[in-house]
Each structure stands twice: as C-alpha cells, then as structure tokens.
Amino acid sequence: MQRSREALLQRRRAKTQLSLSLLFVLWPLIFLFSRAHGYTPTPSVRLSNWKEDKHRQCKTSNSANKCLLKETHDYILPNYKEDCDTPTVVDAQMSDHLPWAVPLGLDEFKSRAISSKIKSGTSGSSGSVMHRVEPGGAEYNYASASMGAKLLGSNKEAKGASNILSRDKDKYLRNPCSAEDKFVIIELSEETLVDTIEIANFEHHSSNLKAFELLGSLSFPTDVWVFLGNFTASNVRHAQRFVLQQPKWVRYLKLNLQSHYGSEFYCTLSVVEVYGVDAVERMLEDLIHTQDNLLAPGDGNADKMTVSPHPNPPESEDAHQNTFGGINSYPASDISSANHEKLNSNVPDPVEEIRQQVGRMPGDTVLKILMQKVRTLDLNLFVLERYMEDLNTRYVNIFKEYSKDIGGKDILIQNIKEDIRNLVDQQDAITKDGSDLKSWKSHISMQFGHLLRDNAVLRSEVNEVRRKQASLENKGVLVFLVCCIFSMLVILRLSLDMATSVYRVLQSVNRTDCSRKFCAVSSSWFLLLLNCIIIIFILTL
C-alpha cells in the first residue's frame, strides 16, 4: 500500500512537470513575436529539463501514459529545435542585408555631396584659377594704380610707398633696413580672388627683400587680417612670382616686410603686382564651365551609389552602419554644419560684405549674391534628384526583402499554428488520461479503506493468538517442571527400594524369600516414570 501511495504522488508530480514542459515548448512561439535584434536563444537548459521530465514521467506512468509522453516528446522536440535555430538564421540574414538596405539621411547625403564638390572645387581652384587678362592679352594687375588700386598706409619710415603700384623702374619704395615693422597696405582695384603675387627690386645700391608675409581682408579698417602665406624671395634683381596655396577673396592686402639680404642702409621694393580673377568673372566661369566639370564626376558617383546595392568602400559601410545603429559619433547635422562652415570659409558671405563695404557700389556684390543663390539652388536640386533616385532604388530593394521576409514569416506562422493544433490535441488526450487517473484514484482509495479495516481485524486476531500461544507456553513449562519433579521422585523411590532390598539380602542370606522381595518392586512406579519421560520428550521436541 505504501508503494501504491508513492506511485500516486509521483504521478501528481509528473503531471505538474508535464505542464511546465508544455510551457517550455510554447516559449519559442512567444520568443518569435518578442525577440530583439542581436538576441540568440539558449535552449540547452530547457531541452535538458524536458528530457529529465520525460524520463521521470516514463518511470512513474503506466504503459499508456508512457507511450503518449514518448510520442509527444518525439514530435515536439524536433520542432522545438527548428524553432530555436530559426531566430539565429533570421538574425544572421537580417544582419547581412539590413546595413545596406537602410538609406542615408538627406542631411548626411547632402553633406557628403557638398563636401566632395568642395574638395574637388578647392583642389581644382588651387592650380586652375584662370587670371583675368586685358584686351591686349596681358594679365590684369589688380594692384596697378592705372586700374584703380590705391596705397592706404605704410610704416612711418617708408618713403615713396605709392611707387610700387606703377611700372616705373626708376621709382621705388625706400625703407631704412634698421626700421622695424615695415609694411604697406594696398587697396586692390576690385574684390579679387587672389592667386599670384609678383614683386621685384630693380635698385642696385640697396638690399633685396628676403622674407615677407601676406595678409588680406575684405574691409578696411579692420582688426582681423586673413593670413595668405609666408614667402621667401631670392636675392635677384628681377621679378619673382609667388603662388598662394589657397586662393582667397580679398579687397585689401597688407605686405609685412620681415627681412632682407645684405647690409645696405636702404631696403627698396620697386613693384608689387597682384593677379587673379574678380568676383563677377569667377561666378560666370563657375556657372558656365566649372560647375559642369564638377557635376560630371558627381553624376557618376551618384549613379554608382544608386545602382550598387552592396557598397564596397569603407566610407559607405561606415555611413550605413552609423545610420543603422543610430550611435554615430558625428551626426549628419554636425557634418553639414562643418561642411557649410568650410564652404563659408572659402567663399565669404556677400551680405557681410555689403555691411562692411559702406562706401562701395553694391552692383557686383548683388550680382555675386544672385549667382551664389543660383548655384546653391542648382546644387540642392541636383542633390535632391540624386537622393530621390537613391531612395527609390533602395526602398524598392527594401520592400522586396520585406516581401520575402513576410512570405517566410507566413510559412513559419502556419507551421506554428499546426504545431499548436497538435499540442491542443495532445493536451486533450492528456486531460482524458487525467480524468481516468482521477477515477482510478477514487477506486484505489476505496480499496485502500477496505484494506485498512481488514488489517485492523487481522491485527486483533494476531494479538489474540499471541496471548493464547504465551499461555500454552507457560502451561507447557509448568507441565515440564511437574514431570521432572515426579520423575525425580520416582527415581528416588526406586533407588530407596533397591537399597532396602540389598540390605535385607545381606542381613538374611539364609532366607529363601528374600530374593522374591528383592525382585518384587511395584510396577506403578515404573509406569509413572515412563509417563513422565514420555511427556518430557514430547515437550522438548
């Protein structure tokens, strides 16, 4: 009965463990709807628990339950493994195609396009600035007095500073070599993109200029001069040209004379000429010619970026990963602001020029503003068109991938529904077995009650038999003792009779009847002795 009770308790535990196992089996369904990016399930612990539960159930169940649990385990476990492996495969596929499927933002796309054009524009402008020429074919000198250039200032020791604006070799700027802070300030004939400066000293009895610094500004007077470069001239008596590394838009030039060759008393400078292109011609050139040359490589790059669904360059991968992850260290707005700052540093703001140039006619400045607006609108339109084409191509690919994923998800959901139906059927079968188990439990409980009552009656009868057995044992011991006592008495009596008979024989040898008395012993004593011996023998068996 104790074994039956333990088996019943084990069945209850097995039923509870089966419900927990079903919960573990349904967990992949919940996981598929609530999984996060990059999450990988670990079903090993749950599989081991499922196997342990199945092993216990098979030990404690009857043959029908054993077969049912075995079929359930054999059916669910492969599906469970497939469901556990499916999220990993799906995550791997998503990690393969999502980074290139996510498009760039408009700000980042625009900033990259503008930055590429700024780089190409600046690289081309540094060595390809076409100088303005006069009708006769000579280069236009913006620092010539005949063109309207003026000398605005110089150090107090300087003499004949305005002579450097003319081509007369007999006139020159004269400075004592011992003077400090030697400089001249020149107003160009008009706002100019300065590219080249030419200096010369034709005076023989003087020291040649060695090192000088060139500064520029769009307004005068000003406290902030833009650095254009440091240059070192050769110790020669002819004209020398110096090209700026980065052309700048300036109207006023400041020439700081830092050192000289030789040890003459005077340091002279005969001529200073400035070459470049003015604002109007530069804007027209950029609009008509340079803009087409700059947009041509951009079109090819944009087409390549639009057609290629898998960008190979590291920059594209980094940009896509930053857009996809959302944790880029330099957002698109920062990049745009940096590029716009760079653009503003290269091309000054015409509105600021109007505010600074109070005494100047604003006609060319207004034209410059309009040209810059046209260029900006053209560039923005071009970027927007390329961005829309890129978005169209990318979103078509994204929607195709989404359609494939949705089709795969539909198939997976149908399989999950079929698995759920099978689980419901098996649950109904388990419920039926549970009801059978309850009826069997009630029947066993009734039999267990009857058995307890029979056990109580049997226990009372056994106790009665034990009492009777103890009483019989006591009586047997008493009979044994009595028989032993009587046997001893009989032996003693017989011994006395024999001794008496011998004594009498010895006393009366001549008597003939003595032998008769010696042999005449009472037979009752022998019979009593025999009875006692038989009883003792029976009791000792």
XYZ file of C-alpha atoms in Angstrom:
541
model
C 0.000 0.000 0.000
C 2.859 2.366 0.723
C 4.235 1.714 -2.766
C 0.855 2.497 -4.299
C 0.711 5.770 -2.410
C 4.234 6.745 -3.524
C 3.319 5.922 -7.110
C 0.254 8.176 -6.830
C 2.361 11.075 -5.527
C 4.875 10.567 -8.315
C 2.056 10.696 -10.867
C 0.956 14.043 -9.483
C 4.481 15.417 -9.697
C 4.807 14.087 -13.238
C 1.603 15.860 -14.255
C 2.900 19.175 -12.867
C 6.222 18.707 -14.634
C 4.400 17.928 -17.873
C 2.561 21.260 -17.711
C 5.876 23.046 -17.126
C 7.371 21.191 -20.076
C 4.486 22.289 -22.293
C 5.151 25.851 -21.184
C 8.800 25.494 -22.218
C 7.703 24.092 -25.569
C 5.387 27.069 -26.216
C 8.175 29.513 -25.291
C 9.634 29.692 -28.872
C 6.266 30.996 -30.123
C 6.401 33.842 -27.627
C 10.049 34.412 -28.448
C 9.374 34.805 -32.183
C 6.984 37.705 -31.527
C 9.054 39.460 -28.882
C 12.663 38.855 -29.844
C 15.074 41.770 -30.059
C 17.897 42.478 -32.543
C 21.007 40.529 -31.846
C 19.341 38.176 -29.282
C 20.299 34.495 -29.501
C 18.199 31.901 -27.582
C 19.851 29.225 -25.420
C 17.542 26.230 -25.402
C 20.037 23.714 -23.983
C 18.858 24.078 -20.383
C 15.232 23.823 -21.373
C 15.929 20.770 -23.513
C 17.702 19.062 -20.633
C 14.808 19.836 -18.288
C 12.410 18.460 -20.877
C 14.387 15.220 -21.122
C 14.527 14.845 -17.335
C 10.787 15.398 -17.040
C 10.128 12.884 -19.799
C 12.374 10.338 -18.085
C 10.581 10.730 -14.767
C 7.183 10.516 -16.401
C 8.098 7.327 -18.218
C 9.235 5.776 -14.939
C 6.114 6.626 -12.938
C 3.374 6.242 -15.561
C 1.534 3.189 -16.768
C 2.064 1.777 -20.241
C -0.489 4.058 -21.924
C 0.967 7.212 -20.410
C 4.455 6.047 -21.328
C 3.540 5.736 -24.975
C 1.709 9.076 -25.024
C 4.556 11.007 -23.434
C 7.075 9.344 -25.713
C 5.090 10.302 -28.823
C 4.661 13.849 -27.533
C 8.369 14.186 -26.866
C 9.353 12.706 -30.232
C 7.019 15.107 -32.048
C 7.709 18.329 -30.196
C 11.455 18.128 -29.669
C 12.473 18.334 -33.396
C 10.070 21.220 -33.970
C 11.390 22.915 -30.880
C 14.956 22.587 -32.129
C 13.949 24.021 -35.514
C 12.160 26.923 -33.819
C 15.196 27.578 -31.641
C 17.509 27.549 -34.654
C 15.208 29.721 -36.807
C 15.740 33.023 -34.885
C 19.507 32.655 -35.225
C 19.234 32.148 -39.001
C 16.785 35.041 -39.326
C 19.043 37.307 -37.268
C 22.008 36.348 -39.453
C 20.031 37.165 -42.600
C 18.876 40.467 -41.153
C 22.419 41.345 -40.161
C 23.526 40.536 -43.741
C 21.071 42.713 -45.669
C 19.838 45.390 -43.280
C 23.012 47.522 -43.162
C 22.928 48.184 -46.912
C 19.134 48.400 -47.033
C 18.908 51.378 -44.682
C 19.326 54.587 -46.714
C 21.263 57.665 -45.704
C 19.501 60.686 -44.312
C 19.025 63.736 -46.502
C 21.353 65.855 -44.367
C 24.149 63.298 -44.494
C 23.651 62.655 -48.196
C 23.728 66.385 -48.916
C 26.736 66.986 -46.686
C 28.716 64.239 -48.426
C 27.806 65.581 -51.865
C 28.682 69.154 -50.893
C 31.920 68.109 -49.217
C 33.004 66.151 -52.305
C 32.294 69.138 -54.522
C 34.062 71.474 -52.119
C 37.127 69.207 -52.169
C 37.083 68.948 -55.942
C 36.416 72.674 -56.261
C 39.217 73.677 -53.922
C 41.668 71.206 -55.438
C 40.853 72.470 -58.899
C 40.852 76.124 -57.932
C 44.288 75.999 -56.326
C 46.034 75.273 -59.574
C 43.484 76.117 -62.232
C 42.499 79.741 -61.475
C 42.435 81.484 -64.831
C 43.810 85.003 -64.441
C 41.909 87.872 -65.913
C 43.575 89.334 -68.980
C 43.417 92.765 -70.543
C 42.141 93.296 -74.120
C 45.731 93.293 -75.350
C 46.373 89.841 -73.868
C 48.434 90.891 -70.841
C 47.464 89.707 -67.378
C 45.266 92.082 -65.460
C 47.137 93.635 -62.490
C 44.691 94.386 -59.685
C 47.416 96.286 -57.762
C 48.065 98.785 -60.551
C 47.377 102.452 -59.934
C 46.142 102.774 -63.514
C 43.428 100.173 -62.757
C 42.272 101.985 -59.633
C 44.446 100.456 -56.915
C 45.466 102.693 -54.021
C 48.048 102.704 -51.277
C 46.233 103.159 -47.960
C 49.101 103.040 -45.483
C 52.672 102.140 -44.606
C 55.138 102.442 -41.763
C 56.264 105.981 -40.921
C 59.858 105.385 -42.060
C 58.752 104.386 -45.578
C 59.281 106.824 -48.447
C 57.610 106.643 -51.862
C 55.303 103.794 -50.909
C 52.892 104.517 -53.758
C 55.659 103.902 -56.309
C 55.186 100.132 -56.028
C 51.803 100.491 -57.800
C 53.442 101.654 -61.032
C 55.790 100.020 -63.538
C 58.396 102.785 -63.436
C 61.739 101.143 -62.627
C 63.263 104.436 -61.513
C 60.760 104.832 -58.698
C 60.610 102.540 -55.695
C 59.649 102.157 -52.039
C 62.556 103.079 -49.762
C 62.824 101.873 -46.166
C 65.769 102.020 -43.772
C 66.845 98.426 -43.205
C 67.107 99.118 -39.488
C 63.429 100.082 -39.251
C 61.082 97.646 -37.577
C 57.548 96.665 -38.584
C 57.919 97.590 -42.225
C 54.615 97.173 -44.063
C 52.380 98.575 -46.798
C 48.574 98.354 -47.185
C 47.189 98.218 -50.722
C 43.574 98.571 -51.857
C 43.038 96.496 -54.990
C 41.071 97.839 -57.880
C 38.166 95.499 -57.027
C 37.340 92.464 -54.970
C 39.609 89.720 -56.244
C 40.253 86.028 -55.832
C 43.995 86.488 -55.324
C 46.057 83.648 -56.728
C 49.515 85.062 -57.529
C 51.639 87.964 -56.305
C 54.694 89.346 -58.108
C 57.421 91.523 -56.548
C 60.639 92.990 -57.912
C 63.524 95.223 -56.842
C 65.475 96.912 -59.639
C 67.593 99.269 -57.479
C 71.226 98.125 -57.384
C 72.519 100.064 -54.398
C 70.103 98.588 -51.856
C 69.277 95.366 -50.036
C 66.823 92.959 -51.614
C 63.703 91.742 -49.816
C 64.104 88.252 -48.355
C 61.108 87.118 -46.272
C 57.676 88.722 -46.264
C 54.172 87.922 -45.015
C 50.978 88.498 -46.989
C 47.649 89.245 -45.280
C 44.257 90.063 -46.739
C 40.869 91.472 -45.814
C 37.535 92.350 -47.382
C 37.142 95.556 -45.398
C 39.303 98.405 -44.162
C 39.991 99.439 -41.489
C 39.893 96.046 -39.807
C 41.309 94.392 -36.724
C 41.370 90.900 -38.225
C 43.552 90.131 -41.237
C 43.300 86.815 -43.089
C 46.618 85.021 -43.408
C 47.511 84.328 -47.043
C 51.043 82.973 -46.692
C 54.700 83.447 -45.843
C 57.127 83.712 -48.750
C 60.894 83.907 -49.222
C 62.302 85.787 -52.201
C 65.591 85.131 -53.923
C 68.453 87.611 -53.887
C 67.991 88.673 -57.537
C 67.213 91.881 -59.418
C 64.251 90.736 -61.486
C 60.578 89.994 -60.942
C 59.605 86.968 -58.832
C 56.176 85.325 -58.659
C 54.661 83.575 -55.662
C 51.509 81.448 -55.914
C 49.170 81.208 -52.940
C 48.481 77.682 -51.729
C 44.818 78.545 -51.283
C 43.365 81.494 -53.204
C 41.319 83.923 -51.117
C 38.731 86.569 -51.840
C 40.200 89.876 -50.656
C 39.979 93.590 -51.411
C 42.803 94.840 -49.229
C 46.338 93.445 -48.964
C 48.880 94.005 -46.221
C 52.518 93.252 -47.043
C 54.766 92.791 -43.990
C 58.460 93.098 -44.914
C 60.248 90.874 -42.409
C 63.902 90.506 -43.510
C 66.364 91.432 -46.242
C 69.593 90.352 -47.909
C 72.908 92.177 -47.489
C 73.878 95.073 -45.235
C 72.928 98.167 -47.241
C 71.368 101.122 -45.495
C 68.159 101.124 -47.537
C 65.834 98.243 -48.350
C 63.898 99.016 -51.522
C 60.970 97.494 -53.397
C 60.214 98.556 -56.953
C 56.925 96.901 -57.874
C 54.122 94.769 -56.415
C 51.597 93.143 -58.769
C 48.559 91.014 -57.908
C 46.910 88.539 -60.311
C 43.710 86.581 -60.061
C 40.080 86.907 -61.086
C 37.346 89.257 -59.936
C 34.046 88.148 -58.416
C 31.816 88.602 -61.475
C 34.063 86.699 -63.867
C 34.623 83.985 -61.288
C 30.878 83.488 -60.781
C 30.209 83.368 -64.517
C 33.038 80.926 -65.045
C 31.812 78.661 -62.244
C 28.237 78.765 -63.514
C 29.019 78.041 -67.152
C 32.139 75.867 -67.180
C 33.439 74.799 -63.789
C 30.060 73.710 -62.467
C 29.609 71.241 -65.337
C 33.084 69.839 -64.756
C 32.403 69.406 -61.041
C 28.982 67.821 -61.501
C 30.177 65.283 -64.069
C 32.148 63.100 -61.587
C 29.373 63.579 -59.056
C 26.843 62.130 -61.501
C 28.925 59.035 -61.974
C 29.406 58.606 -58.249
C 25.743 59.108 -57.586
C 24.780 56.613 -60.269
C 27.228 54.101 -58.873
C 25.909 54.638 -55.393
C 22.336 54.271 -56.607
C 22.840 51.181 -58.757
C 25.136 49.261 -56.437
C 23.065 47.628 -53.679
C 26.171 46.494 -51.784
C 28.580 49.390 -51.236
C 32.133 48.164 -51.075
C 34.025 51.303 -49.978
C 34.625 51.539 -46.232
C 33.135 55.030 -46.130
C 29.794 53.754 -47.387
C 29.808 50.878 -44.933
C 30.630 53.184 -42.049
C 27.940 55.609 -43.070
C 25.338 52.840 -43.366
C 26.347 51.322 -40.061
C 26.164 54.682 -38.351
C 22.720 55.321 -39.844
C 21.511 51.819 -38.938
C 22.894 51.751 -35.381
C 21.937 55.326 -34.525
C 25.033 55.815 -32.352
C 27.378 57.656 -34.775
C 29.831 59.948 -33.108
C 29.365 62.681 -35.755
C 25.717 63.171 -36.728
C 24.649 64.362 -40.143
C 23.786 67.785 -38.780
C 27.323 68.194 -37.440
C 28.793 67.108 -40.760
C 26.533 69.510 -42.617
C 27.449 72.361 -40.304
C 31.151 71.559 -40.659
C 30.891 71.468 -44.442
C 28.913 74.681 -44.548
C 31.488 76.318 -42.306
C 34.192 75.140 -44.683
C 32.196 76.472 -47.625
C 31.704 79.784 -45.869
C 35.412 79.988 -45.092
C 36.220 79.506 -48.766
C 33.530 81.813 -50.159
C 32.661 84.849 -47.994
C 29.124 85.893 -47.289
C 28.104 88.711 -49.664
C 25.660 90.150 -47.117
C 28.516 90.657 -44.675
C 30.478 92.291 -47.482
C 27.683 94.796 -48.046
C 27.645 95.654 -44.353
C 31.419 96.061 -44.278
C 31.866 97.895 -47.583
C 29.952 101.046 -46.830
C 31.461 103.295 -49.446
C 31.362 100.811 -52.343
C 28.836 100.460 -55.135
C 26.928 97.181 -54.402
C 26.266 96.252 -58.054
C 28.802 93.444 -58.423
C 28.087 92.290 -54.873
C 24.369 91.963 -55.635
C 25.213 90.033 -58.777
C 27.516 87.827 -56.758
C 24.722 87.108 -54.273
C 22.352 86.187 -57.093
C 24.908 83.945 -58.720
C 25.615 82.192 -55.432
C 21.888 81.690 -54.879
C 21.541 80.185 -58.351
C 24.484 77.883 -57.715
C 23.063 76.841 -54.342
C 19.640 76.123 -55.824
C 21.169 74.189 -58.699
C 23.317 72.144 -56.334
C 20.406 71.471 -53.979
C 18.207 70.414 -56.893
C 20.891 68.084 -58.172
C 21.432 66.586 -54.699
C 17.689 66.191 -54.186
C 17.248 64.416 -57.522
C 20.087 62.020 -56.776
C 18.782 61.468 -53.277
C 15.285 60.648 -54.562
C 16.720 58.220 -57.115
C 18.846 56.613 -54.433
C 15.866 56.359 -52.079
C 13.706 54.893 -54.833
C 16.235 52.175 -55.631
C 16.945 51.394 -52.002
C 13.316 51.282 -50.921
C 12.453 49.006 -53.835
C 15.117 46.602 -52.590
C 13.907 47.017 -49.010
C 10.302 46.265 -49.951
C 11.410 43.217 -51.924
C 13.296 41.950 -48.904
C 10.317 42.703 -46.676
C 8.037 40.780 -49.048
C 10.371 37.786 -48.894
C 10.571 38.039 -45.117
C 6.785 38.304 -44.808
C 6.354 35.225 -47.016
C 8.805 33.297 -44.858
C 7.060 34.531 -41.715
C 3.672 33.406 -43.093
C 5.015 29.902 -43.696
C 6.546 29.889 -40.237
C 3.269 31.059 -38.670
C 1.346 28.319 -40.498
C 3.770 25.738 -39.141
C 3.405 27.202 -35.669
C -0.399 27.070 -35.950
C -0.213 23.421 -36.986
C 2.079 22.713 -34.046
C -0.358 24.458 -31.722
C -3.238 22.351 -33.039
C -1.234 19.201 -32.419
C -0.366 20.433 -28.951
C -4.060 21.117 -28.235
C -4.969 17.595 -29.370
C -2.275 16.134 -27.185
C -3.441 18.302 -24.316
C -6.970 16.911 -24.735
C -5.566 13.391 -24.662
C -3.589 14.230 -21.547
C -6.744 15.700 -19.955
C -8.619 12.486 -20.713
C -5.832 10.471 -19.150
C -6.024 12.769 -16.149
C -9.747 12.058 -15.711
C -9.025 8.325 -15.969
C -6.329 8.801 -13.385
C -8.814 10.508 -11.054
C -11.325 7.624 -11.354
C -8.538 5.144 -10.759
C -7.520 7.174 -7.743
C -11.028 7.017 -6.238
C -11.197 3.259 -6.813
C -7.792 2.745 -5.237
C -8.839 4.915 -2.298
C -11.891 2.701 -1.634
C -9.791 -0.449 -1.816
C -7.258 1.164 0.454
C -10.027 1.813 3.054
C -11.238 -1.772 2.944
C -7.690 -2.966 3.266
C -7.143 -0.800 6.328
C -10.213 -2.261 8.028
C -9.138 -5.850 7.198
C -5.712 -5.034 8.523
C -7.183 -3.879 11.851
C -9.246 -7.098 12.243
C -6.251 -9.232 11.354
C -4.100 -7.352 13.837
C -6.596 -8.051 16.666
C -6.741 -11.764 15.786
C -2.947 -11.971 15.738
C -2.791 -10.403 19.183
C -5.297 -12.966 20.497
C -3.281 -15.824 19.027
C -0.142 -14.408 20.620
C -1.825 -14.358 24.020
C -3.000 -17.952 23.643
C 0.438 -19.013 22.486
C 2.027 -17.387 25.522
C -0.484 -19.148 27.800
C 0.231 -22.512 26.187
C 3.946 -21.944 26.522
C 3.542 -21.199 30.216
C 1.431 -24.339 30.722
C 3.969 -26.482 28.862
C 6.743 -25.162 31.095
C 4.660 -25.965 34.164
C 3.916 -29.498 32.930
C 7.600 -29.968 32.147
C 8.576 -28.973 35.649
C 5.918 -31.217 37.211
C 7.042 -34.174 35.108
C 10.641 -33.553 36.063
C 9.695 -33.450 39.757
C 7.678 -36.647 39.576
C 10.424 -38.359 37.605
C 12.933 -37.453 40.268
C 10.585 -38.700 42.995
C 10.061 -41.995 41.166
C 13.783 -42.439 40.655
C 14.371 -41.651 44.308
C 11.697 -44.116 45.384
C 13.076 -46.851 43.175
C 16.572 -46.180 44.439
C 15.413 -46.479 48.060
C 13.551 -49.694 47.339
C 16.569 -51.229 45.689
C 18.841 -50.166 48.525
C 16.427 -51.615 51.073
C 16.246 -54.861 49.139
C 20.030 -55.183 49.010
C 20.313 -54.508 52.673
C 17.785 -57.118 53.510
C 19.580 -59.644 51.347
C 22.782 -59.010 53.096
C 21.108 -59.386 56.522
C 19.360 -62.604 55.866
C 21.323 -64.698 53.443
C 19.711 -67.888 54.523
C 16.257 -66.788 53.834
C 14.828 -68.034 50.600
C 12.052 -65.445 50.185
C 14.416 -62.521 50.225
C 15.114 -62.732 46.530
C 11.497 -62.720 45.854
C 11.092 -59.498 47.836
C 14.139 -58.060 46.100
C 12.581 -58.583 42.700
C 9.066 -57.680 43.745
C 9.072 -53.921 43.018
C 5.772 -52.075 42.463
C 5.070 -51.654 38.742
C 3.135 -48.419 39.302
C 6.342 -46.552 39.962
C 7.811 -47.752 36.702
C 4.656 -46.729 34.883
C 4.778 -43.263 36.427
C 8.428 -42.870 35.461
C 7.654 -43.948 31.924
C 4.830 -41.437 31.645
C 6.994 -38.590 32.890
C 9.789 -39.444 30.446
C 7.361 -39.563 27.536
C 5.829 -36.184 28.480
C 9.270 -34.570 28.846
C 10.336 -35.968 25.489
C 7.196 -34.608 23.828
C 7.672 -31.144 25.373
C 11.299 -30.932 24.290
C 10.506 -31.590 20.642
